[in-house]
């Protein structure tokens, strides 16, 4: 049985010359649990020391319904102030465009300010990847594109991406950006398989976008599955995990990485040993049969 190709040690971020690890670490929950700067630094080190150089945050991470907007970025900024040399070791991605409690805002004035504020909180001169977090239906993509173009031209942002956009929204913004998008960040996991068949990953391959997978464990569900479907998916992952001596969660990341679009799972754990363990996903090998067995378990029915 032939094996699917394994990910390279580094991938280009879209068509940019920036090299990122094929698995990323996300900081959605970094500012929770009263985490100190030293504790946050330990997690950053865990990722970088394991060869994970792609770090994902957002301006809204830390927002708890009433306050905390910007807290995850600010905590990372404190880590970078304490250890400036860390900045050069990472490809730093953040996002904006969600205005708490919920409206989305991609008007020119708001986005310009959101990018400036992220730079200040992150204590950095440049954001390597700036992503629109969720689409603002009321913003014309031409207007959004102009601000993003300016951010790149002024050197504040190196590359651009989107998250939670439909394929048509991606096409429209990319058009007005003169094809400058390099990433798309939808939810993808063995429990959330829409992307494989709704055209999102096909579009990413067509446009040369790197797909980043948020919640690659289904928000942790794959680690402790409860429903019959989730248990069936976990069992299909366990077949490969046990054969190759890795944990189920590592198998779950590697299952996403086996897709030809070069999907980059974003590890969500805020535990150093689990972040480091994620790097083992580069070594896991998949046959077509094993890969499709997970998909079939997730579909809940056989393939036609
Ligand atoms: P996930 O990997 O699906 O879930 C991570 C959660 O699972 C953590 O709470 C973690 O807890 C828990 N977990 C339990 N057992 C685990 C194990 N053995 N290994 C690893 N984790 C385990 O990812 P996620 O946190 O939902 O999302 C990952 C990243 O995606 C975020 O940090 C963010 O960067 C990005 N994201 C983006 C969007 C968007 O709209 N663009 C939305 C959501 C997330 P512990 O911390 O205790 O390990």
Tab-separated table of C-alpha atoms and ligand atoms in Angstrom:
chain	number	residue	atom	x	y	z
A	1	UNK	CA	0.000	0.000	0.000
A	2	UNK	CA	1.636	3.277	-1.078
A	3	UNK	CA	1.981	6.039	1.481
A	4	UNK	CA	0.757	9.602	1.154
A	5	UNK	CA	3.546	12.226	1.058
A	6	UNK	CA	4.675	13.526	4.457
A	7	UNK	CA	4.896	17.275	5.080
A	8	UNK	CA	8.223	19.057	4.541
A	9	UNK	CA	10.045	20.503	7.542
A	10	UNK	CA	9.008	23.963	6.337
A	11	UNK	CA	6.386	25.190	3.881
A	12	UNK	CA	6.203	28.498	2.032
A	13	UNK	CA	3.387	30.648	3.359
A	14	UNK	CA	1.243	30.849	0.245
A	15	UNK	CA	3.235	32.390	-2.574
A	16	UNK	CA	5.326	34.466	-0.167
A	17	UNK	CA	8.933	33.575	0.496
A	18	UNK	CA	8.192	33.111	4.211
A	19	UNK	CA	8.931	29.590	5.497
A	20	UNK	CA	6.641	28.199	8.192
A	21	UNK	CA	6.515	24.891	10.013
A	22	UNK	CA	3.766	22.587	8.708
A	23	UNK	CA	2.069	22.783	12.111
A	24	UNK	CA	1.331	25.977	14.043
A	25	UNK	CA	0.591	26.916	17.646
A	26	UNK	CA	-2.420	29.055	18.523
A	27	UNK	CA	-2.836	31.432	21.465
A	28	UNK	CA	-6.595	31.721	21.745
A	29	UNK	CA	-6.441	30.696	25.395
A	30	UNK	CA	-3.028	32.173	26.256
A	31	UNK	CA	-4.356	34.944	28.482
A	32	UNK	CA	-6.605	32.632	30.515
A	33	UNK	CA	-6.016	31.089	33.950
A	34	UNK	CA	-4.020	34.094	35.191
A	35	UNK	CA	-1.016	33.000	33.146
A	36	UNK	CA	2.104	35.036	33.928
A	37	UNK	CA	4.631	36.370	31.421
A	38	UNK	CA	7.101	33.671	32.510
A	39	UNK	CA	4.493	30.948	32.035
A	40	UNK	CA	3.541	32.318	28.622
A	41	UNK	CA	7.233	32.447	27.673
A	42	UNK	CA	7.551	28.773	28.571
A	43	UNK	CA	4.830	27.927	26.053
A	44	UNK	CA	6.428	30.051	23.340
A	45	UNK	CA	9.721	28.244	23.972
A	46	UNK	CA	7.961	24.871	23.871
A	47	UNK	CA	6.671	25.633	20.378
A	48	UNK	CA	9.874	27.150	18.986
A	49	UNK	CA	12.149	24.522	20.521
A	50	UNK	CA	9.995	21.786	18.950
A	51	UNK	CA	10.485	23.384	15.516
A	52	UNK	CA	7.047	25.046	15.457
A	53	UNK	CA	7.830	28.573	14.248
A	54	UNK	CA	4.327	29.615	13.140
A	55	UNK	CA	2.391	31.320	15.958
A	56	UNK	CA	-1.231	32.412	15.605
A	57	UNK	CA	-3.072	34.934	17.763
A	58	UNK	CA	-5.829	37.546	17.351
A	59	UNK	CA	-6.728	40.889	18.861
A	60	UNK	CA	-9.929	39.464	20.328
A	61	UNK	CA	-8.186	36.566	22.136
A	62	UNK	CA	-8.584	37.174	25.827
A	63	UNK	CA	-12.009	38.815	25.444
A	64	UNK	CA	-14.326	37.139	27.935
A	65	UNK	CA	-17.628	38.787	27.135
A	66	UNK	CA	-17.003	41.997	29.018
A	67	UNK	CA	-13.290	42.745	28.901
A	68	UNK	CA	-9.926	41.347	28.014
A	69	UNK	CA	-9.837	42.437	24.366
A	70	UNK	CA	-6.191	42.357	23.268
A	71	UNK	CA	-4.977	40.466	26.334
A	72	UNK	CA	-3.465	37.497	24.450
A	73	UNK	CA	-1.567	39.815	22.102
A	74	UNK	CA	-0.450	41.947	25.030
A	75	UNK	CA	0.835	38.919	26.949
A	76	UNK	CA	2.841	37.780	23.938
A	77	UNK	CA	4.124	41.352	23.637
A	78	UNK	CA	5.385	41.148	27.222
A	79	UNK	CA	7.149	37.881	26.400
A	80	UNK	CA	8.835	39.600	23.453
A	81	UNK	CA	9.888	42.589	25.558
A	82	UNK	CA	11.512	40.233	28.062
A	83	UNK	CA	13.201	38.171	25.318
A	84	UNK	CA	13.431	40.218	22.094
A	85	UNK	CA	15.433	37.494	20.315
A	86	UNK	CA	12.332	35.287	20.252
A	87	UNK	CA	10.709	37.559	17.678
A	88	UNK	CA	13.173	36.553	14.958
A	89	UNK	CA	12.505	32.883	15.568
A	90	UNK	CA	8.778	33.117	14.869
A	91	UNK	CA	6.445	33.856	12.001
A	92	UNK	CA	3.842	35.906	13.832
A	93	UNK	CA	0.228	35.782	12.689
A	94	UNK	CA	-2.614	37.798	14.151
A	95	UNK	CA	-6.140	38.772	13.172
A	96	UNK	CA	-8.616	41.579	13.545
A	97	UNK	CA	-11.995	42.722	12.315
A	98	UNK	CA	-14.208	41.427	15.127
A	99	UNK	CA	-15.458	44.207	17.323
A	100	UNK	CA	-16.827	42.949	20.671
A	101	UNK	CA	-19.352	42.044	21.704
A	102	UNK	CA	-20.130	40.927	18.172
A	103	UNK	CA	-20.348	43.187	15.147
A	104	UNK	CA	-17.720	42.635	12.523
A	105	UNK	CA	-16.007	45.741	11.245
A	106	UNK	CA	-13.816	45.912	8.186
A	107	UNK	CA	-14.358	49.563	7.420
A	108	UNK	CA	-11.176	51.396	6.504
A	109	UNK	CA	-10.938	53.443	9.693
A	110	UNK	CA	-11.508	50.487	12.010
A	111	UNK	CA	-9.048	48.171	10.258
A	112	UNK	CA	-6.332	50.811	10.137
A	113	UNK	CA	-6.674	51.294	13.880
A	114	UNK	CA	-6.931	47.544	14.594
A	115	UNK	CA	-3.607	46.887	12.852
A	116	UNK	CA	-1.913	49.784	14.656
A	117	UNK	CA	-3.231	48.592	18.016
A	118	UNK	CA	-2.015	45.027	17.399
A	119	UNK	CA	1.474	46.307	16.578
A	120	UNK	CA	1.539	48.263	19.833
A	121	UNK	CA	0.291	45.350	21.962
A	122	UNK	CA	2.616	42.821	20.301
A	123	UNK	CA	5.583	45.187	20.741
A	124	UNK	CA	6.720	44.516	17.212
A	125	UNK	CA	7.370	46.661	14.120
A	126	UNK	CA	5.803	44.231	11.701
A	127	UNK	CA	3.151	41.515	11.664
A	128	UNK	CA	4.180	38.621	9.435
A	129	UNK	CA	0.612	37.545	8.627
A	130	UNK	CA	-2.419	39.737	9.276
A	131	UNK	CA	-5.766	37.993	8.827
A	132	UNK	CA	-9.332	39.263	8.622
A	133	UNK	CA	-10.880	37.225	11.433
A	134	UNK	CA	-14.483	37.006	10.185
A	135	UNK	CA	-16.126	38.625	7.186
A	136	UNK	CA	-17.983	41.919	7.644
A	137	UNK	CA	-20.882	41.633	5.235
A	138	UNK	CA	-21.304	45.399	5.297
A	139	UNK	CA	-17.774	46.189	4.113
A	140	UNK	CA	-17.105	46.409	0.392
A	141	UNK	CA	-14.054	44.207	-0.306
A	142	UNK	CA	-12.549	47.031	-2.344
A	143	UNK	CA	-12.498	49.249	0.746
A	144	UNK	CA	-11.040	46.459	2.904
A	145	UNK	CA	-8.423	45.705	0.260
A	146	UNK	CA	-7.258	49.312	0.084
A	147	UNK	CA	-6.469	49.419	3.811
A	148	UNK	CA	-4.739	46.054	3.733
A	149	UNK	CA	-2.722	47.076	0.686
A	150	UNK	CA	-1.635	50.223	2.545
A	151	UNK	CA	-0.609	48.148	5.583
A	152	UNK	CA	1.643	46.010	3.371
A	153	UNK	CA	3.005	48.998	1.437
A	154	UNK	CA	3.901	50.801	4.675
A	155	UNK	CA	5.777	47.741	5.956
A	156	UNK	CA	3.486	47.168	8.948
A	157	UNK	CA	2.261	43.839	7.621
A	158	UNK	CA	4.198	41.373	5.477
A	159	UNK	CA	1.404	39.120	4.195
A	160	UNK	CA	-2.387	38.888	4.317
A	161	UNK	CA	-4.927	36.171	5.011
A	162	UNK	CA	-8.562	35.559	5.874
A	163	UNK	CA	-10.467	33.352	8.272
A	164	UNK	CA	-14.026	32.022	8.172
A	165	UNK	CA	-14.603	33.451	4.686
A	166	UNK	CA	-16.741	31.686	2.090
A	167	UNK	CA	-15.070	30.817	-1.205
A	168	UNK	CA	-16.841	33.719	-2.886
A	169	UNK	CA	-15.764	36.160	-0.180
A	170	UNK	CA	-12.180	34.958	-0.602
A	171	UNK	CA	-12.354	35.375	-4.364
A	172	UNK	CA	-13.791	38.892	-4.071
A	173	UNK	CA	-11.228	40.174	-1.551
A	174	UNK	CA	-8.358	38.491	-3.388
A	175	UNK	CA	-9.491	40.134	-6.615
A	176	UNK	CA	-9.414	43.623	-5.121
A	177	UNK	CA	-6.092	42.823	-3.431
A	178	UNK	CA	-4.493	41.917	-6.750
A	179	UNK	CA	-4.180	38.272	-5.608
A	180	UNK	CA	-2.187	39.102	-2.445
A	181	UNK	CA	-3.882	36.678	-0.033
A	182	UNK	CA	-1.553	33.911	1.180
A	183	UNK	CA	-3.691	32.059	3.751
A	184	UNK	CA	-7.202	31.038	4.642
A	185	UNK	CA	-8.141	29.814	8.116
A	186	UNK	CA	-11.325	27.733	8.328
A	187	UNK	CA	-12.299	25.251	10.998
A	188	UNK	CA	-11.050	21.820	9.901
A	189	UNK	CA	-10.691	18.614	11.850
A	190	UNK	CA	-11.597	14.965	11.589
A	191	UNK	CA	-14.869	16.072	13.212
A	192	UNK	CA	-15.397	19.087	10.915
A	193	UNK	CA	-14.901	17.837	7.381
A	194	UNK	CA	-16.935	20.311	5.301
A	195	UNK	CA	-13.815	21.838	3.735
A	196	UNK	CA	-12.860	18.637	1.992
A	197	UNK	CA	-15.907	18.730	-0.231
A	198	UNK	CA	-17.319	22.260	-0.242
A	199	UNK	CA	-14.606	23.733	-2.456
A	200	UNK	CA	-12.642	25.658	0.192
A	201	UNK	CA	-9.502	23.531	-0.026
A	202	UNK	CA	-9.788	23.242	-3.800
A	203	UNK	CA	-9.922	27.011	-4.029
A	204	UNK	CA	-6.905	27.272	-1.716
A	205	UNK	CA	-4.922	25.015	-4.036
A	206	UNK	CA	-6.088	26.960	-7.083
A	207	UNK	CA	-5.154	30.350	-5.600
A	208	UNK	CA	-1.977	29.132	-3.879
A	209	UNK	CA	-3.317	29.869	-0.370
A	210	UNK	CA	-1.998	27.971	2.642
A	211	UNK	CA	-4.959	26.621	4.640
A	212	UNK	CA	-4.596	26.904	8.407
A	213	UNK	CA	-6.929	24.580	10.346
A	214	UNK	CA	-8.485	26.015	13.495
A	215	UNK	CA	-9.707	23.673	16.259
A	216	UNK	CA	-7.920	20.658	14.713
A	217	UNK	CA	-9.114	18.483	17.617
A	218	UNK	CA	-12.670	19.805	17.389
A	219	UNK	CA	-11.991	22.062	20.367
A	220	UNK	CA	-10.573	19.108	22.310
A	221	UNK	CA	-13.446	16.676	21.530
A	222	UNK	CA	-11.107	14.225	19.824
A	223	UNK	CA	-9.140	13.844	23.045
A	224	UNK	CA	-12.289	12.876	24.962
A	225	UNK	CA	-14.950	11.827	22.456
A	226	UNK	CA	-18.491	11.357	23.746
A	227	UNK	CA	-20.956	10.881	20.888
A	228	UNK	CA	-21.029	7.647	18.869
A	229	UNK	CA	-19.740	9.520	15.828
A	230	UNK	CA	-16.863	11.167	17.703
A	231	UNK	CA	-15.898	7.807	19.212
A	232	UNK	CA	-15.909	6.174	15.757
A	233	UNK	CA	-13.605	8.916	14.415
A	234	UNK	CA	-11.308	8.554	17.424
A	235	UNK	CA	-11.123	4.781	16.901
A	236	UNK	CA	-10.182	5.246	13.232
A	237	UNK	CA	-7.411	7.650	14.278
A	238	UNK	CA	-6.283	5.226	16.993
A	239	UNK	CA	-5.574	2.534	14.402
A	240	UNK	CA	-2.811	4.684	12.911
A	241	UNK	CA	-1.760	6.201	16.243
A	242	UNK	CA	-1.173	2.793	17.835
A	243	UNK	CA	0.591	1.354	14.788
A	244	UNK	CA	3.018	4.285	14.727
A	245	UNK	CA	3.455	4.834	18.443
A	246	UNK	CA	1.943	8.308	18.679
A	247	UNK	CA	-1.038	9.742	20.542
A	248	UNK	CA	-4.451	10.096	18.949
A	249	UNK	CA	-4.135	13.875	18.927
A	250	UNK	CA	-0.858	13.658	16.987
A	251	UNK	CA	-2.572	11.318	14.509
A	252	UNK	CA	-5.420	13.852	14.227
A	253	UNK	CA	-2.990	16.651	13.290
A	254	UNK	CA	-1.144	14.434	10.800
A	255	UNK	CA	-4.424	13.363	9.180
A	256	UNK	CA	-5.020	17.028	8.257
A	257	UNK	CA	-1.412	17.461	7.097
A	258	UNK	CA	-1.792	14.561	4.640
A	259	UNK	CA	-4.201	16.619	2.522
A	260	UNK	CA	-2.572	17.849	-0.724
A	261	UNK	CA	-3.473	21.500	0.011
A	262	UNK	CA	-0.765	21.511	2.709
A	263	UNK	CA	-3.138	22.122	5.606
A	264	UNK	CA	-1.415	23.579	8.686
A	265	UNK	CA	-3.187	22.492	11.892
A	266	UNK	CA	-3.069	25.069	14.676
A	267	UNK	CA	-2.395	23.345	17.991
A	268	UNK	CA	-4.740	24.816	20.606
A	269	UNK	CA	-3.226	23.366	23.762
A	270	UNK	CA	-1.681	25.716	26.330
A	271	UNK	CA	0.391	22.937	27.909
A	272	UNK	CA	4.083	22.883	27.006
A	273	UNK	CA	4.362	19.112	26.685
A	274	UNK	CA	1.295	18.881	24.420
A	275	UNK	CA	2.553	21.711	22.194
A	276	UNK	CA	5.936	20.017	21.803
A	277	UNK	CA	4.290	16.650	21.202
A	278	UNK	CA	2.440	18.127	18.211
A	279	UNK	CA	5.691	18.228	16.231
A	280	UNK	CA	5.615	14.423	16.090
A	281	UNK	CA	2.841	14.796	13.514
A	282	UNK	CA	5.468	15.406	10.828
A	283	UNK	CA	6.606	11.798	11.114
A	284	UNK	CA	3.246	10.008	10.878
A	285	UNK	CA	2.526	8.183	7.634
A	286	UNK	CA	-0.888	7.626	6.112
A	287	UNK	CA	-2.106	5.182	3.490
A	288	UNK	CA	-5.121	6.178	1.392
A	289	UNK	CA	-7.065	3.388	3.054
A	290	UNK	CA	-6.368	4.575	6.607
A	291	UNK	CA	-7.017	8.214	5.643
A	292	UNK	CA	-10.365	7.436	4.054
A	293	UNK	CA	-11.325	5.238	7.033
A	294	UNK	CA	-11.223	8.380	9.223
A	295	UNK	CA	-13.249	10.320	6.657
A	296	UNK	CA	-15.850	7.559	6.454
A	297	UNK	CA	-16.151	7.494	10.256
A	298	UNK	CA	-16.670	11.277	10.213
A	299	UNK	CA	-19.244	11.074	7.420
A	300	UNK	CA	-21.092	8.371	9.316
A	301	UNK	CA	-21.707	6.522	6.070
A	302	UNK	CA	-19.694	4.735	3.439
A	303	UNK	CA	-18.330	6.506	0.407
A	304	UNK	CA	-20.419	6.154	-2.730
B	1	LIG	P1	-8.106	22.216	19.478
B	1	LIG	O1	-6.770	21.593	19.328
B	1	LIG	O2	-9.220	21.661	18.678
B	1	LIG	O3	-8.534	22.194	21.010
B	1	LIG	C1	-7.610	22.520	22.008
B	1	LIG	C2	-8.254	22.234	23.346
B	1	LIG	O4	-8.233	20.822	23.557
B	1	LIG	C3	-7.492	22.881	24.487
B	1	LIG	O5	-8.429	23.427	25.410
B	1	LIG	C4	-6.751	21.710	25.107
B	1	LIG	O6	-6.576	21.848	26.512
B	1	LIG	C5	-7.720	20.574	24.842
B	1	LIG	N1	-7.058	19.255	24.894
B	1	LIG	C6	-7.475	18.229	25.668
B	1	LIG	N2	-6.661	17.177	25.524
B	1	LIG	C7	-5.694	17.543	24.645
B	1	LIG	C8	-4.559	16.870	24.128
B	1	LIG	N3	-4.251	15.615	24.470
B	1	LIG	N4	-3.779	17.520	23.257
B	1	LIG	C9	-4.063	18.791	22.904
B	1	LIG	N5	-5.129	19.485	23.368
B	1	LIG	C10	-5.944	18.870	24.245
B	1	LIG	O7	-7.882	23.743	19.109
B	1	LIG	P2	-8.558	25.146	19.579
B	1	LIG	O8	-7.925	25.578	20.839
B	1	LIG	O9	-10.025	25.076	19.524
B	1	LIG	O10	-8.055	26.079	18.405
B	1	LIG	C11	-6.670	26.101	18.064
B	1	LIG	C12	-6.277	27.445	17.557
B	1	LIG	O11	-7.027	27.757	16.389
B	1	LIG	C13	-6.532	28.627	18.505
B	1	LIG	O12	-5.528	28.799	19.473
B	1	LIG	C14	-6.542	29.777	17.529
B	1	LIG	O13	-5.220	30.160	17.182
B	1	LIG	C15	-7.217	29.149	16.317
B	1	LIG	N6	-8.669	29.447	16.276
B	1	LIG	C16	-9.109	30.282	15.300
B	1	LIG	C17	-10.462	30.560	15.171
B	1	LIG	C18	-10.900	31.457	14.061
B	1	LIG	O14	-12.068	31.877	14.015
B	1	LIG	N7	-10.019	31.789	13.141
B	1	LIG	C19	-11.394	29.994	16.062
B	1	LIG	C20	-10.926	29.128	17.055
B	1	LIG	C21	-9.567	28.857	17.139
B	1	LIG	P3	-5.106	22.105	27.162
B	1	LIG	O15	-4.754	23.508	26.889
B	1	LIG	O16	-5.372	21.822	28.608
B	1	LIG	O17	-4.145	21.117	26.568
